[in-house]
Rosetta silent file (secondary structure, phi, psi, omega in degrees, C-alpha in Angstrom):
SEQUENCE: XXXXXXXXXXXXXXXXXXXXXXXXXXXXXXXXXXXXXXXXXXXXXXXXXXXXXXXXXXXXXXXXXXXXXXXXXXXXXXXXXXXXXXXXXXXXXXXXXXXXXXXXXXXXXXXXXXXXXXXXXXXXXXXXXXXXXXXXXXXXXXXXXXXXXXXXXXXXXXXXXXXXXXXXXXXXXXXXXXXXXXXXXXXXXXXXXXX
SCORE:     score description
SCORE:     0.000 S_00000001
   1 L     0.000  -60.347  153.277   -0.254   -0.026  -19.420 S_00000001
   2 L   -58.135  -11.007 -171.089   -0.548    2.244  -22.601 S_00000001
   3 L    81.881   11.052  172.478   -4.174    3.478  -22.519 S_00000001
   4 L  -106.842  114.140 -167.470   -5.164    1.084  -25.442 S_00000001
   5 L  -108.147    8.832  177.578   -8.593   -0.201  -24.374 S_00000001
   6 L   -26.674  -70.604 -163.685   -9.561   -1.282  -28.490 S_00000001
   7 L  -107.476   63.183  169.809   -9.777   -4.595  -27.757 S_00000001
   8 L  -118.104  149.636 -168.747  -11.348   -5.002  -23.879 S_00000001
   9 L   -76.670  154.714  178.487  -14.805   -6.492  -24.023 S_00000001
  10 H   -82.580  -18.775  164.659  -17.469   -4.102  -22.859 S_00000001
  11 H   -51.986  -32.325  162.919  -18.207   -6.574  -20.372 S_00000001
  12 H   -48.381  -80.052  177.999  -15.101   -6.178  -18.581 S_00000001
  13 H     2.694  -86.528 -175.355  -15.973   -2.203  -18.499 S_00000001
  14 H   -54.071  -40.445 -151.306  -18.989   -2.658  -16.802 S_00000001
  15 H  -103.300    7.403  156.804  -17.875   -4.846  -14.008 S_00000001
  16 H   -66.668  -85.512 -177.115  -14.704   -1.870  -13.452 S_00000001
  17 L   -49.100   -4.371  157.929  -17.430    0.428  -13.279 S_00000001
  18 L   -90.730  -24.575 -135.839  -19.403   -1.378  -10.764 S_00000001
  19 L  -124.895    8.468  171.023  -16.496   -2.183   -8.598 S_00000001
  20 L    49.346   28.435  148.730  -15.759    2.129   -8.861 S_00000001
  21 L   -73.751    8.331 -154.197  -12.878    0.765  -10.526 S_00000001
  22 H   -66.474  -55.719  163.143  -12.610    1.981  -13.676 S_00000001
  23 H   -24.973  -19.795  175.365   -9.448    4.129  -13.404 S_00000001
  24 H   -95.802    2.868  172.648   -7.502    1.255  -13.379 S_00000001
  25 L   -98.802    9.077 -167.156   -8.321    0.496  -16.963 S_00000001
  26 L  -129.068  155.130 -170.936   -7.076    3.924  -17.960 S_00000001
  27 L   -92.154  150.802 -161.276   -3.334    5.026  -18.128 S_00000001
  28 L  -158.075  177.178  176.983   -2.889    7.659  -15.228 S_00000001
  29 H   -40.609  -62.900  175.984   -0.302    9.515  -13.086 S_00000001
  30 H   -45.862  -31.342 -177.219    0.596    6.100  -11.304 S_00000001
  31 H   -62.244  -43.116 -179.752    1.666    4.890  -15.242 S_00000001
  32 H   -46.484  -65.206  173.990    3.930    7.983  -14.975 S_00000001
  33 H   -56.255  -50.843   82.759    5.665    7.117  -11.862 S_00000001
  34 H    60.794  -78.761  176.564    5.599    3.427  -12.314 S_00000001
  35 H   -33.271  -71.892 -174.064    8.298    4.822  -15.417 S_00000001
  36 H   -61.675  -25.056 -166.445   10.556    6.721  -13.480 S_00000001
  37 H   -86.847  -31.894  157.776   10.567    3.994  -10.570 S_00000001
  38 H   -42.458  -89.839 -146.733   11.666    1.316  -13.502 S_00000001
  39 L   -78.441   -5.100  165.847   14.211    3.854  -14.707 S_00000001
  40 H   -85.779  -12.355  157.259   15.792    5.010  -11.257 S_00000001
  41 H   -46.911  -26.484 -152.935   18.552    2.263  -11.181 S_00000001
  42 H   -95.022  -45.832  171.523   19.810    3.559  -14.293 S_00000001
  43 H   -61.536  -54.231 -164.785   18.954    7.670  -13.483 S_00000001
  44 L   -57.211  -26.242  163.197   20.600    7.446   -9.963 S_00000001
  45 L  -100.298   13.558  156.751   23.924    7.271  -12.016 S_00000001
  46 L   -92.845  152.037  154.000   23.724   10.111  -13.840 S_00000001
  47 L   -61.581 -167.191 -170.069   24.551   13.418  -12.792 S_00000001
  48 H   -88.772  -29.861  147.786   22.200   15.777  -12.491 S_00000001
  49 H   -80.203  -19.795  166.000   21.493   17.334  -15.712 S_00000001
  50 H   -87.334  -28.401  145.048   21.439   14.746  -17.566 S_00000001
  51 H   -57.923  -20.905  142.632   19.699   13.092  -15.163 S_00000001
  52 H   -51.344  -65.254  167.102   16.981   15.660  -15.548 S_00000001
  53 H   -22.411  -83.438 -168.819   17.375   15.176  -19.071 S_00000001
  54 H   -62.906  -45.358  172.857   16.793   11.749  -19.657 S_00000001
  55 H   -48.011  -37.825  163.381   13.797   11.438  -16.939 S_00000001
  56 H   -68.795  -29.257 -161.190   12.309   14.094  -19.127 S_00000001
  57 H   -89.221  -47.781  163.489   12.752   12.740  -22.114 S_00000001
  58 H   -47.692  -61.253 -130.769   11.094    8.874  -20.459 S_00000001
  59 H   -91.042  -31.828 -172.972    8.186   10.637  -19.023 S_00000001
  60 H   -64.821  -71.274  165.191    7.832   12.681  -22.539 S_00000001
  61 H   -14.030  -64.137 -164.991    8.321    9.312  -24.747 S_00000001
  62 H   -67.532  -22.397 -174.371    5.564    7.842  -22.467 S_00000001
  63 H   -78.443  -24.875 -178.343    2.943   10.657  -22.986 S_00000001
  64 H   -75.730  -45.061 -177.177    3.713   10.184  -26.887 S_00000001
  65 H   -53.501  -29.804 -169.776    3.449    6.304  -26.566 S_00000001
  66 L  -112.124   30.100  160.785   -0.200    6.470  -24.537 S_00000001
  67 L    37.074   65.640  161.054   -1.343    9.437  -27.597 S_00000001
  68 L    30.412   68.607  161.840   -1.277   12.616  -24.821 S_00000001
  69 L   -71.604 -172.549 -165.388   -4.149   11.063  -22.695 S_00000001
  70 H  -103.410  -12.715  173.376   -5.042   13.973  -20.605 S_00000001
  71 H   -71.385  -42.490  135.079   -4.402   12.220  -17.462 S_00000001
  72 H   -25.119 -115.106  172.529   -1.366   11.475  -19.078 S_00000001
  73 H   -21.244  -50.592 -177.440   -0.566   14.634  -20.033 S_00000001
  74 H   -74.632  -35.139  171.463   -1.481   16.327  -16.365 S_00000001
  75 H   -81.695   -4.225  171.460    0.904   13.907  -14.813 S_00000001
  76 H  -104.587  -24.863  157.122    3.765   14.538  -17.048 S_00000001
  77 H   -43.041  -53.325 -176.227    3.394   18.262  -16.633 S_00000001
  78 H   -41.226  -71.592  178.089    3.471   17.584  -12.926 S_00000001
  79 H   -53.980  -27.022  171.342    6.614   15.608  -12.931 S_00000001
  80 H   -85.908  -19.433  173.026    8.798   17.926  -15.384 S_00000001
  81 H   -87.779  -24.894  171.651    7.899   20.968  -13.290 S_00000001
  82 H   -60.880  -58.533 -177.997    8.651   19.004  -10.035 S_00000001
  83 H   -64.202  -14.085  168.986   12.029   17.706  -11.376 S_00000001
  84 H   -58.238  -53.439 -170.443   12.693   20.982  -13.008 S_00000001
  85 H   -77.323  -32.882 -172.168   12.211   22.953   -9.745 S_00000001
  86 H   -80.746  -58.187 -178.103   13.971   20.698   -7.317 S_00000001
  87 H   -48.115  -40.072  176.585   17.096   20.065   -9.425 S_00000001
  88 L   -62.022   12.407  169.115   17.112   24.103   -9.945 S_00000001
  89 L    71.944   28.802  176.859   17.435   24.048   -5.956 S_00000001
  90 L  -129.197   70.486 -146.593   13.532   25.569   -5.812 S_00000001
  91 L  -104.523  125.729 -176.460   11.315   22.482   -4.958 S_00000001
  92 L   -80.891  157.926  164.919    7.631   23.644   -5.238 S_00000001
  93 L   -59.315 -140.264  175.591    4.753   22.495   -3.081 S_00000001
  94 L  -123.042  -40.617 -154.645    2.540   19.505   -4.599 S_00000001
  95 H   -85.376  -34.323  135.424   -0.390   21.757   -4.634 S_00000001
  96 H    -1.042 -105.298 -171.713    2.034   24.503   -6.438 S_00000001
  97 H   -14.999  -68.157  169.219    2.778   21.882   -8.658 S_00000001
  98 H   -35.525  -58.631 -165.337   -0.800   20.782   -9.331 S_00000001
  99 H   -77.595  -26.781  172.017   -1.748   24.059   -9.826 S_00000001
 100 H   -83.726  -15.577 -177.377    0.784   25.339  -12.265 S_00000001
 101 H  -103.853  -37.511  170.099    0.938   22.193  -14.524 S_00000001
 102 H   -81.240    2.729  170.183   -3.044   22.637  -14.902 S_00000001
 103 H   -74.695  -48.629 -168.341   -3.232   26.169  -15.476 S_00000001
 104 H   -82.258    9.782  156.884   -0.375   25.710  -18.023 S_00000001
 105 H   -98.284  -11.219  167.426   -1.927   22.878  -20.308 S_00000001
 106 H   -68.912  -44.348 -165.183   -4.962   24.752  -19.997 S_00000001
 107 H   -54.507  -41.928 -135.742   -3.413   27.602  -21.320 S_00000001
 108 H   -82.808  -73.887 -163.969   -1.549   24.971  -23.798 S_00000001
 109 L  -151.713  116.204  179.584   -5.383   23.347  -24.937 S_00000001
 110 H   -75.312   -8.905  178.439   -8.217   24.829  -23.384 S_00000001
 111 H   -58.141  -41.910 -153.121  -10.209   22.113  -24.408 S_00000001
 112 H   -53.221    5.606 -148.722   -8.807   19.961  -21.711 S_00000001
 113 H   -94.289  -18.085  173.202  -11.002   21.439  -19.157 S_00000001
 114 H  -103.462   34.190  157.590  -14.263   19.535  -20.364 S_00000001
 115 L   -92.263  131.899  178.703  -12.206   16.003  -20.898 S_00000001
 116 H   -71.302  -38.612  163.467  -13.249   14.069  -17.885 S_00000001
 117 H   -39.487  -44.688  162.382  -10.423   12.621  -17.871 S_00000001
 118 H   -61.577  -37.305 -165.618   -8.076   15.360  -17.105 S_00000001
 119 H   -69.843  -39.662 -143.218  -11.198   16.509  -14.317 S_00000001
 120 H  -100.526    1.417  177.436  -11.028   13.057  -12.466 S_00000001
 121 H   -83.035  -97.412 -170.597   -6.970   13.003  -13.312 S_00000001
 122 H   -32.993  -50.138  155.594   -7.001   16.494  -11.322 S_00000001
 123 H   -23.286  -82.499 -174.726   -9.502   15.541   -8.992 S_00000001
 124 H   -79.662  -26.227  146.525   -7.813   13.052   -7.374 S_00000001
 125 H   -38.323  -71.838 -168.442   -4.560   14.455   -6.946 S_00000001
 126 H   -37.418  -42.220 -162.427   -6.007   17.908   -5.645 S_00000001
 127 H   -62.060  -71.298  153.428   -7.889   14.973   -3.062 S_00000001
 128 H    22.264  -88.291 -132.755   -4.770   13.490   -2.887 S_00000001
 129 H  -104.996  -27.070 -178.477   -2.416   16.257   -2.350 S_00000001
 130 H   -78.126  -90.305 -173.847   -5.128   18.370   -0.132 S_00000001
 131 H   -52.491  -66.977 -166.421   -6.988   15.426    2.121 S_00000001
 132 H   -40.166  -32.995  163.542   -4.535   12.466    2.485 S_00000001
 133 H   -58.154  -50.788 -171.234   -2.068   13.836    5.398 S_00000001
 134 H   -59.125  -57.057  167.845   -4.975   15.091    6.894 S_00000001
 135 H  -158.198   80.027  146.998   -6.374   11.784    7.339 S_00000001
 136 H   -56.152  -75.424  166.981   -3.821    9.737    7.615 S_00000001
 137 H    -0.930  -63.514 -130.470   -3.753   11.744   11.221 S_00000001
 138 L  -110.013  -11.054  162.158   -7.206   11.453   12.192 S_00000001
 139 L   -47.134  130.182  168.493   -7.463    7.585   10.848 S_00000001
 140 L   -77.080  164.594  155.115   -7.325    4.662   13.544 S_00000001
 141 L   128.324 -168.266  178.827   -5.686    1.503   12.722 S_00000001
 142 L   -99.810  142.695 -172.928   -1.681    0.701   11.934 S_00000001
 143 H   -53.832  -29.448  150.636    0.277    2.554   10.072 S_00000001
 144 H   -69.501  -16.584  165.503    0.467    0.526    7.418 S_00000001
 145 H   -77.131  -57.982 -168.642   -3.146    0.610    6.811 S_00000001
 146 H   -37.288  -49.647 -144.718   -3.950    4.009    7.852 S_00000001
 147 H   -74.649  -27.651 -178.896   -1.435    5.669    5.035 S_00000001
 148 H   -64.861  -33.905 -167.520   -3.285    3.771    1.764 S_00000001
 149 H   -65.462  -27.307  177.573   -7.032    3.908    3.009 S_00000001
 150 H   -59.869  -21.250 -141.918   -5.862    7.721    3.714 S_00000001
 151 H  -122.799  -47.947 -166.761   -4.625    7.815   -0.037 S_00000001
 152 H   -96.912  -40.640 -172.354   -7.907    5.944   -1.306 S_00000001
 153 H   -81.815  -26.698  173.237  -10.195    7.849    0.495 S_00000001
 154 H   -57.777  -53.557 -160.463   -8.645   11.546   -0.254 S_00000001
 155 H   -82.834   -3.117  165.985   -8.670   10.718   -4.354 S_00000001
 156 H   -82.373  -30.237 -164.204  -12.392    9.000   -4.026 S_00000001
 157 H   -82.357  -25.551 -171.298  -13.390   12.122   -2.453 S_00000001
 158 L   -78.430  -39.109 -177.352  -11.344   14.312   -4.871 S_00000001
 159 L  -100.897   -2.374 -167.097  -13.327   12.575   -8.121 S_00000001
 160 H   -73.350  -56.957  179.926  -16.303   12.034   -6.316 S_00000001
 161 H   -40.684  -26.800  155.504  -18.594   15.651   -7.785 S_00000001
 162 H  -109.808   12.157  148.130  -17.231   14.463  -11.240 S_00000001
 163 H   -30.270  -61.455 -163.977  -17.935   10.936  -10.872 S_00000001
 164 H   -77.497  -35.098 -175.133  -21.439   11.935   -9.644 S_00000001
 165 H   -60.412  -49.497 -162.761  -21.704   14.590  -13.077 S_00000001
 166 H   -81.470  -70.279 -161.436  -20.451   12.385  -15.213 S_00000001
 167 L  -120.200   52.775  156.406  -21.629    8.797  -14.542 S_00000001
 168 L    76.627 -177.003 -171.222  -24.545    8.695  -11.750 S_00000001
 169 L   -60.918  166.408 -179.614  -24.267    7.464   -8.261 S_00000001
 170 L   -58.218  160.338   94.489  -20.682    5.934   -6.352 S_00000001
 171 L   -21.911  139.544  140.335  -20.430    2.170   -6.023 S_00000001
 172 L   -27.336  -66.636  172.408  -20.396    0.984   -2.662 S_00000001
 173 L   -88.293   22.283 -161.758  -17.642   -0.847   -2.991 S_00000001
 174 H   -93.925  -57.920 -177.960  -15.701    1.464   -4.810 S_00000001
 175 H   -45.738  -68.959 -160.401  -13.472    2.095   -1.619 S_00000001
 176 H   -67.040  -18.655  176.639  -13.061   -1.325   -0.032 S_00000001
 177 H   -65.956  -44.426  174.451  -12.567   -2.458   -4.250 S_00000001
 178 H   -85.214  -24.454  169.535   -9.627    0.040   -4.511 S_00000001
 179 H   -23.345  -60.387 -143.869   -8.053   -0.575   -1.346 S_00000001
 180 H   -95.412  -38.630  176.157   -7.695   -3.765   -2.014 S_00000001
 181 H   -62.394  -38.512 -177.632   -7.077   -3.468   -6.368 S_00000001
 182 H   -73.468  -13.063 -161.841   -4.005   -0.718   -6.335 S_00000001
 183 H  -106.390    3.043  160.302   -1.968   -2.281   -4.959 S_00000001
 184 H   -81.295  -47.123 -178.083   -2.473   -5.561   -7.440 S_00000001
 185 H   -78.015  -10.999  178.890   -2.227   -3.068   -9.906 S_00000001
 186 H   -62.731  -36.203 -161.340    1.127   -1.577   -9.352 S_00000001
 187 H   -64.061  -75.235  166.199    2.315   -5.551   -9.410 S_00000001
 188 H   -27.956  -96.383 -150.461    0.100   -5.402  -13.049 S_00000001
 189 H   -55.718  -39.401 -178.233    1.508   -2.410  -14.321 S_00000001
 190 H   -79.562  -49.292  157.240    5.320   -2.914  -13.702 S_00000001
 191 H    -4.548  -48.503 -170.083    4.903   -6.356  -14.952 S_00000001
 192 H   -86.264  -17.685 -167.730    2.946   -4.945  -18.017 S_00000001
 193 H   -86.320  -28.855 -174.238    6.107   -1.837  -18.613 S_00000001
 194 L  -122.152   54.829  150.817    8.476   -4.782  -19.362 S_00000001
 195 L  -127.515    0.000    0.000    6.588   -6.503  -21.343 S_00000001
């Protein structure tokens, strides 16, 4: 839930990383939202700057509590320039968005650009935020199917070149494993925020 992986057995690891799962042992963009989706009973009754306010101030809290992973970190950039721009009446594009919250933590710590984390955090958004409408479209099937494997296949494709850099060939089963895993983990993760 936090990004503290101290005590997981390395055994665990490896069977993530066969199963092209790994991402789900790491705190990510989904922990971010995950936050705010806890915290919109309480934000939908505030007005609007202080309902900026405090959503910043949750998503900020959370980047200090999981010690500014960079995945972390790229998704709470995201989200304070999205809620920034839309309450200011300007609502930016996603890939806008994307692009402006990683230029400006680059600018911020230039380091981040060789943490893999941050690449396979950006990665799969850009896949994401780029691929997934597109095919959603050109996918058969029901719509309820269509929109996740469209979602899972954009952000495999978006991480695969540093996937492949980093740690060697795909899994196999790294698709039909997240298909079928995110949506256990969202269950996991809100579970895991109030505890």
């Amino acid at each position: 839930v936090v990004g503290d992986d101290r005590a997981q057995p390395a055994a665990m690891a490896d069977d993530f990383r066969g199963a092209g799962l790994t991402h789900l042992l790491a705190v990510s963009g989904q922990n971010v939202a995950f936050i705010l989706a806890v915290a919109a009973p309480v934000l939908r009754r505030l007005r609007l700057w202080p309902r900026l306010l405090v959503a910043l101030g949750l998503v900020g809290a959370f980047a200090v509590v999981t010690r500014f992973e960079p995945s972390v970190l790229r998704a709470s950039a995201m989200v304070g320039l999205a809620l920034t721009a839309t309450t200011l009446g300007r609502p930016l594009s996603r890939l806008r968005v994307l692009a402006l919250a990683g230029a400006g933590l680059l600018v911020v710590d230039p380091l981040l650009v060789r943490s893999v984390g941050f690449q396979l955090s950006a990665g799969a958004t850009a896949g994401i935020v780029v691929l997934a409408g597109r095919l959603e479209g050109a996918l058969p099937g029901p719509p309820w199917l269509r929109a996740p494997l469209a979602v899972t296949v954009a952000a495999q494709l978006g991480v695969a070149p540093v996937l492949l850099a980093a740690f060697g060939p795909i899994p196999v089963a790294s698709l039909p494993a997240n298909l079928l895993a995110v949506p256990a983990a969202g269950l996991v993760m809100a579970w895991g925020l109030t505890g």
